[in-house]
mmCIF file of C-alpha atoms and ligand atoms in Angstrom:
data_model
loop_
_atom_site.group_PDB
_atom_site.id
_atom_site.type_symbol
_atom_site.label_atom_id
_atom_site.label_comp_id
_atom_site.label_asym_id
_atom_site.label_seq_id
_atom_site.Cartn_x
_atom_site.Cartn_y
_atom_site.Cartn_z
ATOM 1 C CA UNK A 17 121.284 183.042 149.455
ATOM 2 C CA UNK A 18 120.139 186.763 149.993
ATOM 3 C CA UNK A 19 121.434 189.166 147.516
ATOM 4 C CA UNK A 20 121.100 193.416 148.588
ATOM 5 C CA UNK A 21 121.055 195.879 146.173
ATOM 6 C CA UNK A 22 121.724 199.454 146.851
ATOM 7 C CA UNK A 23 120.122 202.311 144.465
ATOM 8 C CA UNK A 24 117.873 199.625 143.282
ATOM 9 C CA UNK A 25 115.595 202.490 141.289
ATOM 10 C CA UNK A 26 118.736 203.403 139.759
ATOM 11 C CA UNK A 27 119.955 203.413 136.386
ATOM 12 C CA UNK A 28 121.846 200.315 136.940
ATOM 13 C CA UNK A 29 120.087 199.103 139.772
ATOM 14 C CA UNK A 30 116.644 198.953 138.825
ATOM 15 C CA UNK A 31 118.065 196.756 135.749
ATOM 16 C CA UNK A 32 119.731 194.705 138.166
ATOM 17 C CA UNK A 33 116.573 193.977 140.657
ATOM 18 C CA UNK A 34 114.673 192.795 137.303
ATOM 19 C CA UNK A 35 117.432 190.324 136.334
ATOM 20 C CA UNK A 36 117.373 188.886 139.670
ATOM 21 C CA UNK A 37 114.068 188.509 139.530
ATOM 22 C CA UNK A 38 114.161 186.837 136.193
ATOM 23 C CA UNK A 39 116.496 184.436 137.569
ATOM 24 C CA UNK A 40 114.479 183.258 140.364
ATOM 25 C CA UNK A 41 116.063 185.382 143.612
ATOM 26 C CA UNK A 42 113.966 187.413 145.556
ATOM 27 C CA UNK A 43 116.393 190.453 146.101
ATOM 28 C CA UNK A 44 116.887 192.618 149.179
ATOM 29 C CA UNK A 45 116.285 196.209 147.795
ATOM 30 C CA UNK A 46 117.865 198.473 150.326
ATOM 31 C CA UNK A 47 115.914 201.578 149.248
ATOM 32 C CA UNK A 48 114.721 204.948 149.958
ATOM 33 C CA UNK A 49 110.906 204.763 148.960
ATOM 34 C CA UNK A 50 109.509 201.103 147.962
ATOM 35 C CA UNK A 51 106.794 202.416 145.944
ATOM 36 C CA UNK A 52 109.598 203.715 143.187
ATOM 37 C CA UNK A 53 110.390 200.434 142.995
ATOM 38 C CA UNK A 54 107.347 200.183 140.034
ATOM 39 C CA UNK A 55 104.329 197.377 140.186
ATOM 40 C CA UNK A 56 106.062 194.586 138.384
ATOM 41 C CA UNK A 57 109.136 193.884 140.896
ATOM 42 C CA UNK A 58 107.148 195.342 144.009
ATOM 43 C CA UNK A 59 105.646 192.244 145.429
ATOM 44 C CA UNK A 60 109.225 190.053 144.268
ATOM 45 C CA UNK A 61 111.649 191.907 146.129
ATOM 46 C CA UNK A 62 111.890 192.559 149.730
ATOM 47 C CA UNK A 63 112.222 196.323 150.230
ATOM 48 C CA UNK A 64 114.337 197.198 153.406
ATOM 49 C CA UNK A 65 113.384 201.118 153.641
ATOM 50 C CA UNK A 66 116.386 203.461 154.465
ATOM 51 C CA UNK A 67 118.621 206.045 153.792
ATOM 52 C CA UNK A 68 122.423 204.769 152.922
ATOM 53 C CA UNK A 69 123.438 208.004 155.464
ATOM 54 C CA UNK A 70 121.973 205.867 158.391
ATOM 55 C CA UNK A 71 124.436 203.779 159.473
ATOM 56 C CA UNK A 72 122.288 202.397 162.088
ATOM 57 C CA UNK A 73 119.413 201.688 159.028
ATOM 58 C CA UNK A 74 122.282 199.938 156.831
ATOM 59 C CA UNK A 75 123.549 197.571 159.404
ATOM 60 C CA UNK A 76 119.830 196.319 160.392
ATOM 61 C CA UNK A 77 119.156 195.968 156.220
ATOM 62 C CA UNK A 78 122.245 194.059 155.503
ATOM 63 C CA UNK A 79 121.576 191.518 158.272
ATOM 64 C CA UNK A 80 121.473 188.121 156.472
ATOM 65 C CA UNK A 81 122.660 189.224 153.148
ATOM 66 C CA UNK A 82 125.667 187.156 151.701
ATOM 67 C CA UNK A 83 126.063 189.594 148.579
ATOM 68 C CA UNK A 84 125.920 193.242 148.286
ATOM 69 C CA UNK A 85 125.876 195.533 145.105
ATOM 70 C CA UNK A 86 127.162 198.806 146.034
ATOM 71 C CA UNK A 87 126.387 201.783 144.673
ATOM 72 C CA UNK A 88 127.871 204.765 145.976
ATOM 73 C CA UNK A 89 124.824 207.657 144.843
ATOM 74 C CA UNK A 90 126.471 210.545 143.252
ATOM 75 C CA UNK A 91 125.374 213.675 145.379
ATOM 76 C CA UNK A 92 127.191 216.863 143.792
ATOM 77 C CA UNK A 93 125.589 219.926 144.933
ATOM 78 C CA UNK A 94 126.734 219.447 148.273
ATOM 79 C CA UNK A 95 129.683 221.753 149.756
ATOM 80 C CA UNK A 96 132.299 218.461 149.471
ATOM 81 C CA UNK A 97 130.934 215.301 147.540
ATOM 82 C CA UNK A 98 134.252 213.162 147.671
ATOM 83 C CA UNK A 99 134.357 213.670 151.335
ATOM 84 C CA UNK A 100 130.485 212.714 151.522
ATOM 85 C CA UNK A 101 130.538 209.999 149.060
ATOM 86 C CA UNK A 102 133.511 208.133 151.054
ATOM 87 C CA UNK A 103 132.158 208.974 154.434
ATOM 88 C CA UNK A 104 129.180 206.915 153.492
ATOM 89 C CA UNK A 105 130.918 203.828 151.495
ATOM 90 C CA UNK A 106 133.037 203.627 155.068
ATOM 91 C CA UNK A 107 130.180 203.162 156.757
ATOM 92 C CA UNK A 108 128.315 200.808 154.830
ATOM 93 C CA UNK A 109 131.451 198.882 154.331
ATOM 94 C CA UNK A 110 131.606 198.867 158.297
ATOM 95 C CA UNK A 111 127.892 197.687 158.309
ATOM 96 C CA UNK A 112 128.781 194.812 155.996
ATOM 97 C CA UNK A 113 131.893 193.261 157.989
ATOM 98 C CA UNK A 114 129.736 193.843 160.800
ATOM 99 C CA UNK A 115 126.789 191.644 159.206
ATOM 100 C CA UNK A 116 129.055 189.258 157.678
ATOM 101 C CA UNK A 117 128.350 189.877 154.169
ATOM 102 C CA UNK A 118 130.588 187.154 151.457
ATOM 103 C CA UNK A 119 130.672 189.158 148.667
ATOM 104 C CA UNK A 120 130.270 192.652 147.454
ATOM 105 C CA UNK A 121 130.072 193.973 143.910
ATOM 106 C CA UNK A 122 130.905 197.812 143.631
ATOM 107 C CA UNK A 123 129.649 200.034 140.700
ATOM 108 C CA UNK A 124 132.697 201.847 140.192
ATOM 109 C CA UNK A 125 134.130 203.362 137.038
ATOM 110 C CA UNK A 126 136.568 203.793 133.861
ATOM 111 C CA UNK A 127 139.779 205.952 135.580
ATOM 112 C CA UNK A 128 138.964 204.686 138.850
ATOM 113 C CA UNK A 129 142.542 203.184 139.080
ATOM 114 C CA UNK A 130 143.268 206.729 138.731
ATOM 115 C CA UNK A 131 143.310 207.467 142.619
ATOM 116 C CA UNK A 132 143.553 211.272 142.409
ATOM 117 C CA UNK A 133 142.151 213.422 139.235
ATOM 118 C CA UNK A 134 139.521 212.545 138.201
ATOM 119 C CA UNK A 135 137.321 214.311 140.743
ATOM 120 C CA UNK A 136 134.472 211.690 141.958
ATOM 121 C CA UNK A 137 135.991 209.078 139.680
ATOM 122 C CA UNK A 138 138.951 209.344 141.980
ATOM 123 C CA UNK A 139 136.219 209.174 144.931
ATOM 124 C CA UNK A 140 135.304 205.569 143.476
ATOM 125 C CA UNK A 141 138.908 204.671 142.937
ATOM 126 C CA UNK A 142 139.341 205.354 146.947
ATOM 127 C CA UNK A 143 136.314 203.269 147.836
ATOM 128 C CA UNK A 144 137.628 200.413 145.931
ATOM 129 C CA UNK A 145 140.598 200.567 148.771
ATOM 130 C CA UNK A 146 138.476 200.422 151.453
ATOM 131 C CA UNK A 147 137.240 197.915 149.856
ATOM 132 C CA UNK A 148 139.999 196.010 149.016
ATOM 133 C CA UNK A 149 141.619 196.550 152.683
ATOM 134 C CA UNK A 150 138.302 194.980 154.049
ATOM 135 C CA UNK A 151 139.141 192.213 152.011
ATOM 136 C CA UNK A 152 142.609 191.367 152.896
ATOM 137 C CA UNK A 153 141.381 191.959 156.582
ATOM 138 C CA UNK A 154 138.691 189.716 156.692
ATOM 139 C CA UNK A 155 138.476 187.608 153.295
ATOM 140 C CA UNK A 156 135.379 188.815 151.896
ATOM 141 C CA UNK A 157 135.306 188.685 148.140
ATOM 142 C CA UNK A 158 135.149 191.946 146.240
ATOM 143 C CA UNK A 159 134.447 192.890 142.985
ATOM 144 C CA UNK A 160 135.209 196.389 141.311
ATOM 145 C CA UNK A 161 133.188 196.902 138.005
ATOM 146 C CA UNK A 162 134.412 199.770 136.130
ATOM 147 C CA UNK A 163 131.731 200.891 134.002
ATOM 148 C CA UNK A 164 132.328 202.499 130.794
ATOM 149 C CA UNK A 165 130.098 206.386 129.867
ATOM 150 C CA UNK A 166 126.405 205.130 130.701
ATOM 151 C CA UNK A 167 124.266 205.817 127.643
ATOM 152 C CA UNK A 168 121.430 207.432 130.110
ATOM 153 C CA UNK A 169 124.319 210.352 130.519
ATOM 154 C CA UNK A 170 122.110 211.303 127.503
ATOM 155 C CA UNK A 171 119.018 211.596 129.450
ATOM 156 C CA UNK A 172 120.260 214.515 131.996
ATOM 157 C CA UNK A 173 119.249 217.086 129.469
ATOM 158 C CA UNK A 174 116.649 215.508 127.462
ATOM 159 C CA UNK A 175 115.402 218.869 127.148
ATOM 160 C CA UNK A 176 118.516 219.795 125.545
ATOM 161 C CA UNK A 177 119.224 216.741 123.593
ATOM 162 C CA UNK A 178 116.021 217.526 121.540
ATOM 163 C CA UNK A 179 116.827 221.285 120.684
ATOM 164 C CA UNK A 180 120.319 219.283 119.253
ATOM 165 C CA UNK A 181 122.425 220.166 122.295
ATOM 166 C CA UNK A 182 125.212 217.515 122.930
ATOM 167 C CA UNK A 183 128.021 219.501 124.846
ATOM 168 C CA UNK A 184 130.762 217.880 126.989
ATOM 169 C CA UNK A 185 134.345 218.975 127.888
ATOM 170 C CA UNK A 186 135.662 215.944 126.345
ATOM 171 C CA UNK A 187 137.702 216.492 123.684
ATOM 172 C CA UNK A 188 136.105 215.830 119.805
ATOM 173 C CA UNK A 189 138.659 213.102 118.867
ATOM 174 C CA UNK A 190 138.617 211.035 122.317
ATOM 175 C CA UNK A 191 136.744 207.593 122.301
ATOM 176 C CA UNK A 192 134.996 206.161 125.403
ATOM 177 C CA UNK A 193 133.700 203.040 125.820
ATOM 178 C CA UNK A 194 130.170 203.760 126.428
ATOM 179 C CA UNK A 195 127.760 201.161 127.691
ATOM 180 C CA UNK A 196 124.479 200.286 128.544
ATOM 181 C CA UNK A 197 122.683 200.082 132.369
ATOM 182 C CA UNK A 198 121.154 197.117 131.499
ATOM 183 C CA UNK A 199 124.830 195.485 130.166
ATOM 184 C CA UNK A 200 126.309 196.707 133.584
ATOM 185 C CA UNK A 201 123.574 195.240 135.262
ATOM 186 C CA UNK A 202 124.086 191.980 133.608
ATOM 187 C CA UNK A 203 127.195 191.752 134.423
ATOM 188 C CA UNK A 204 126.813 192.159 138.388
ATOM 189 C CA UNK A 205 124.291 189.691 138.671
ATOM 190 C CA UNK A 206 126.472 187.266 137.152
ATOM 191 C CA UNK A 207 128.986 188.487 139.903
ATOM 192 C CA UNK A 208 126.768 188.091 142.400
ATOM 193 C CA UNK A 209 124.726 184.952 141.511
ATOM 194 C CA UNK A 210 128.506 183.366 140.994
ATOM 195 C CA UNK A 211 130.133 181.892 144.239
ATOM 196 C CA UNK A 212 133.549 181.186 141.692
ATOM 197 C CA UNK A 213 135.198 183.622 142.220
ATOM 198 C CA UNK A 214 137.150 184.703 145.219
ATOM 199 C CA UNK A 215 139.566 187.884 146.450
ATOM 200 C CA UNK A 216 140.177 190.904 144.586
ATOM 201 C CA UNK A 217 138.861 191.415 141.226
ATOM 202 C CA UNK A 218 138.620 194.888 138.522
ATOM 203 C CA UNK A 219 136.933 194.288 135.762
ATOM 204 C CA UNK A 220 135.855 196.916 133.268
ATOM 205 C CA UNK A 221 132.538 196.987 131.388
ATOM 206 C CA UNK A 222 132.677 198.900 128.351
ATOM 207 C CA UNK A 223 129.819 197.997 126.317
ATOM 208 C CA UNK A 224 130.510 197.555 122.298
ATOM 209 C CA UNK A 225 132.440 200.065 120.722
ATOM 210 C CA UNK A 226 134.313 203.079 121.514
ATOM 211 C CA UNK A 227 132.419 206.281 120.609
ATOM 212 C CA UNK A 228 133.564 209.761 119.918
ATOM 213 C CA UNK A 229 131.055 212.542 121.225
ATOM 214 C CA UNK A 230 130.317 213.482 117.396
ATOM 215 C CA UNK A 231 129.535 209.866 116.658
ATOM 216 C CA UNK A 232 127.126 209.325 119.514
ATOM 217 C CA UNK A 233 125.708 212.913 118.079
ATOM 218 C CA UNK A 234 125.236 211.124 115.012
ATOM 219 C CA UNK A 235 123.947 208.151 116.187
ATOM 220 C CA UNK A 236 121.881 209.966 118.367
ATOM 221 C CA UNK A 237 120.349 212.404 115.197
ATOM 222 C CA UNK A 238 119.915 209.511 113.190
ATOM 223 C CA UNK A 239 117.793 207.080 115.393
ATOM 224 C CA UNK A 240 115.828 210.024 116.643
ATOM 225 C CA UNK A 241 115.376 212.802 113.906
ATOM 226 C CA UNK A 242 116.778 215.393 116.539
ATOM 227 C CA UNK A 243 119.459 217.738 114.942
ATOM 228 C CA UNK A 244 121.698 216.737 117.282
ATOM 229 C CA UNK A 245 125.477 217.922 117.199
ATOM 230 C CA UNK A 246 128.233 218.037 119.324
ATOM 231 C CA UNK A 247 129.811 221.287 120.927
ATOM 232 C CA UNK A 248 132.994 220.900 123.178
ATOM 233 C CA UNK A 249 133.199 223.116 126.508
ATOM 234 C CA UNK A 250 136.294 224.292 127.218
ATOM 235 C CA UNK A 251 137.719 223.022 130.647
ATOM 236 C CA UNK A 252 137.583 226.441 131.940
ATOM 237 C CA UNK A 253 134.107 227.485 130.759
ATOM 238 C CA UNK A 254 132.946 224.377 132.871
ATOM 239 C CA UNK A 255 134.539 225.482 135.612
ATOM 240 C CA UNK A 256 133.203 229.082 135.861
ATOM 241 C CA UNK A 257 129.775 228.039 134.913
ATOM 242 C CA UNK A 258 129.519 225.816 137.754
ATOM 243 C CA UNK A 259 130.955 228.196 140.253
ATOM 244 C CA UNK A 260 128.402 230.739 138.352
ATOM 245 C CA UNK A 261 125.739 228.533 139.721
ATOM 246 C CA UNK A 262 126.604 228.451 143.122
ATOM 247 C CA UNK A 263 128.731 224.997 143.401
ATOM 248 C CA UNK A 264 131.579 225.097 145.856
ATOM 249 C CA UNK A 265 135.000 224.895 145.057
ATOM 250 C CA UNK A 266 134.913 221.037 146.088
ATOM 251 C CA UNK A 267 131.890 220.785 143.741
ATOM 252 C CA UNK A 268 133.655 222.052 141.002
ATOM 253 C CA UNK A 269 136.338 220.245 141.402
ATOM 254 C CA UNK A 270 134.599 216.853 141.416
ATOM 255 C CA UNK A 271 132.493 217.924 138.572
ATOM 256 C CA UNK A 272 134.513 219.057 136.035
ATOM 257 C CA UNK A 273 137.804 216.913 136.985
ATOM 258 C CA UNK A 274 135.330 213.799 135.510
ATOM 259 C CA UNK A 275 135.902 215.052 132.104
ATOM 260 C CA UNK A 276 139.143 216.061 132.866
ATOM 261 C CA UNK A 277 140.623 213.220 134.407
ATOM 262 C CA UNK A 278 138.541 210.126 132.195
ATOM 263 C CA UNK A 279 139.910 211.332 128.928
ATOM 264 C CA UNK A 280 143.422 210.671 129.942
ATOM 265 C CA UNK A 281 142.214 207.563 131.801
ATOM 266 C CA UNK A 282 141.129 206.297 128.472
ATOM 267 C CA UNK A 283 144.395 205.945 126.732
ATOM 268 C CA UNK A 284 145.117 203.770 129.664
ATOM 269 C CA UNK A 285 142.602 201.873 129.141
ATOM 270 C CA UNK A 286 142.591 198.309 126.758
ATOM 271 C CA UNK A 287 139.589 196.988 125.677
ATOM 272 C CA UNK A 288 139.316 192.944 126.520
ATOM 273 C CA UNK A 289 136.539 190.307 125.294
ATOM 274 C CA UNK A 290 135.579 190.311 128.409
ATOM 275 C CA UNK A 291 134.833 194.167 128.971
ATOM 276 C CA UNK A 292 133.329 194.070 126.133
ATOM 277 C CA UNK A 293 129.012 194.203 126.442
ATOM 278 C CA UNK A 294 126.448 193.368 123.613
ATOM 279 C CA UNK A 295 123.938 196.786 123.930
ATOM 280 C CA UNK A 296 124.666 199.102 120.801
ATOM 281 C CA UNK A 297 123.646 202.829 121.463
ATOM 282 C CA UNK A 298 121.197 202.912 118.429
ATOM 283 C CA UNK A 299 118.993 199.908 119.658
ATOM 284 C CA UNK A 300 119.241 201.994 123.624
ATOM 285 C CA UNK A 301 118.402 205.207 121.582
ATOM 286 C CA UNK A 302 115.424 203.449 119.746
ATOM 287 C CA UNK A 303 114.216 202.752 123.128
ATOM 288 C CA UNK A 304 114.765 205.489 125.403
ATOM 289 C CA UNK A 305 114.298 208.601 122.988
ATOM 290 C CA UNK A 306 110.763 209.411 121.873
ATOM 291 C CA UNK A 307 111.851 209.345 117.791
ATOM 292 C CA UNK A 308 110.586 213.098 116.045
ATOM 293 C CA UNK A 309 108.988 214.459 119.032
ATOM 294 C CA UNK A 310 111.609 217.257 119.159
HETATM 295 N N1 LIG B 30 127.241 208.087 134.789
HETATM 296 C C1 LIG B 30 128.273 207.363 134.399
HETATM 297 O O1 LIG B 30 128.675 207.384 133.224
HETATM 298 C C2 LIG B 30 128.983 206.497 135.396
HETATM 299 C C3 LIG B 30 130.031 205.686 134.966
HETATM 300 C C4 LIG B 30 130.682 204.880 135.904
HETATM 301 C C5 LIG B 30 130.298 204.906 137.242
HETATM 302 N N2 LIG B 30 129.277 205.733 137.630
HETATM 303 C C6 LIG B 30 128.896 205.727 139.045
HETATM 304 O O2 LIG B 30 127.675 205.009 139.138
HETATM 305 C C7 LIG B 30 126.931 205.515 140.250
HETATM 306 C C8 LIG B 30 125.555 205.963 139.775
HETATM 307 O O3 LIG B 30 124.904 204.843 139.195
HETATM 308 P P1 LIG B 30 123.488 204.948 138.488
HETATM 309 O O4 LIG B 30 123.562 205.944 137.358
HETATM 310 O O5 LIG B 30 123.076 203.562 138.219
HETATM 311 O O6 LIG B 30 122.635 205.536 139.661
HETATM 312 P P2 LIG B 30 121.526 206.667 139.614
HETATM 313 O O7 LIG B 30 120.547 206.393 138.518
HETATM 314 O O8 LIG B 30 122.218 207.974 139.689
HETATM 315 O O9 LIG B 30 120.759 206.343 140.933
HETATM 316 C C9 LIG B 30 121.195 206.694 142.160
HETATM 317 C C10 LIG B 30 120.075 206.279 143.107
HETATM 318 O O10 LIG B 30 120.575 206.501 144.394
HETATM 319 C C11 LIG B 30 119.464 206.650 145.232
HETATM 320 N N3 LIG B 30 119.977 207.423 146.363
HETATM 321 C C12 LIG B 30 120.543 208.646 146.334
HETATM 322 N N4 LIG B 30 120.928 208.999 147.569
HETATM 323 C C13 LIG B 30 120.602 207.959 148.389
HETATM 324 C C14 LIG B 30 120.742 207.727 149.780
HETATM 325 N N5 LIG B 30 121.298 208.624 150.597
HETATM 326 N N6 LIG B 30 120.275 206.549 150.287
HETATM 327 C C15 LIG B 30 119.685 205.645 149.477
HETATM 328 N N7 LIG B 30 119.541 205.806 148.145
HETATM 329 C C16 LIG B 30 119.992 206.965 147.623
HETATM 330 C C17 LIG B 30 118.384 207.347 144.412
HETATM 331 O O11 LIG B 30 117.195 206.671 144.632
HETATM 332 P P3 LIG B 30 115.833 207.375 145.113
HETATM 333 O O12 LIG B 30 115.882 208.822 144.725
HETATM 334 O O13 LIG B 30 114.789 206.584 144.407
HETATM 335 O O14 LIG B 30 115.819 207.177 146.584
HETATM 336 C C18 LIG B 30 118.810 207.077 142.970
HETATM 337 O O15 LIG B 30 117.884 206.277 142.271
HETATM 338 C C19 LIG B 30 127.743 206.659 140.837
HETATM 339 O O16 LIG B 30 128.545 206.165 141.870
HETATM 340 C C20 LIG B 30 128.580 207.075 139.641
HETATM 341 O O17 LIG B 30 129.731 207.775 140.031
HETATM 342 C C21 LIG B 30 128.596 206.488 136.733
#
């Protein structure tokens, strides 16, 4: 059994190429550069080197490969990143019926279900119906994971996070399940290692607990001595900063509808014991933040 992995020097994905590892596979990494794939996986993995845009490059990697996890990258300063984004899942869901692949496992997201409003959530949500549609055309078994807030959100302004800068447009007194790279990862590998399972499947991943933005501040200023507090952005503000720097219209639209449309997605959401993933933030904290160094 071959198992690909897209974005494999991802967040999620560079978790997921260790597990497979650990469990004995030898996983196809379908990847940009091989030497970001770091010394200890490098010689266990075969690298198939490529860009996801090259349609021609994904259908040669995928040959022989009976499951696939999909990641869809997020690219957002580009003039229209929905349009991008499902321009390439079509086509690597075209190179997959073409090369036969059993079963894919998509890294989608909370409000996915949501097909329109939540900017590039809503992108996701549209992939997992081409996805679906491939699989009532031609039986291959998918699998839409929709991952909770990923804790290394927190690393995208590190900088910022140590002067005690936590700001988001989501609202004080909203809860999201937040959850670990490493839990997500777990999670697809059991997905993908697993022949069980068969059709259509969403299943959320949503780590622990539900955390307001001031509690993760908390948690965040506790584990790492950083005075770390939370400021909201209003909806607007986000907006104009992002046209201020030269996003398009489509940019800002998939950008700030995120917060916009995930925060009304939650409500929606119910948390099951089977969404529900071991990694607390503190112990991720204690691990990826450098404690007093701020
Ligand atoms: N952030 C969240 O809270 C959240 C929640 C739910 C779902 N999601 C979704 O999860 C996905 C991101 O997952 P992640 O955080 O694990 O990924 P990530 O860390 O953002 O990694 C994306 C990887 O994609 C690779 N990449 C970018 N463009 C590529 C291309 N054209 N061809 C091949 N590789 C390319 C990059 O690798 P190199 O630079 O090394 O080539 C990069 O390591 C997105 O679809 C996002 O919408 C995110």
């Amino acid at each position: 059994m071959a198992i690909g992995v897209t974005t494999p020097t991802g967040n999620v994905g560079s978790e997921l190429i260790r597990r497979l590892v650990q469990a004995g596979e030898r996983p196809v990494a379908l990847v940009r550069d091989p030497s970001r794939l770091g010394p200890d996986v490098a010689t266990t993995v075969e690298a198939r080197r490529g860009d996801l845009a090259d349609i021609r490059y994904v259908t040669e990697a995928l040959q022989g490969v009976d499951a696939l996890y999909l990641v869809i990258p997020e690219v957002l300063d580009v003039d229209d990143p929905e349009a991008d984004a499902e321009a390439l899942a079509e086509a690597v869901i075209a190179a997959a019926e073409a090369a036969r692949v059993g079963r894919i496992v998509f890294q989608s997201s909370l409000g996915a279900e949501q097909r329109t409003g939540a900017g590039f959530i809503s992108a996701l949500g549209r992939v997992e119906e081409r996805l679906d549609a491939l699989s009532a055309r031609t039986g291959t078994r998918v699998c839409h994971l929709r991952c909770g807030y990923l804790f290394s959100n927190l690393l995208m302004d590190l900088d910022g996070l140590r002067r005690g800068e936590l700001r988001n447009a989501i609202p004080e007194d909203t809860p999201l399940p937040w959850v670990a790279p490493t839990d997500v990862a777990a999670v697809a590998c059991g997905r993908l290692l697993s022949t069980a399972w068969t059709g259509r499947v969403a299943q959320a991943v949503s780590g622990p607990e539900d955390l307001t933005f001031p509690q993760v501040a908390a948690i965040v200023a506790d584990a790492t001595g950083w005075p770390v507090t939370y400021s909201r952005d209003a909806d607007a503000d986000v907006r104009r900063g992002l046209a201020d720097a030269g996003f398009s219209q489509a940019a800002v639209d998939s950008i700030a509808g995120m917060s916009e449309g995930i925060r009304d997605a939650y409500h929606a959401a119910e948390r099951t014991a089977v969404a529900t993933t071991p990694t607390s933030l503190v112990g991720w904290v204690r691990q990826h933040l450098p404690r007093g160094t701020g």
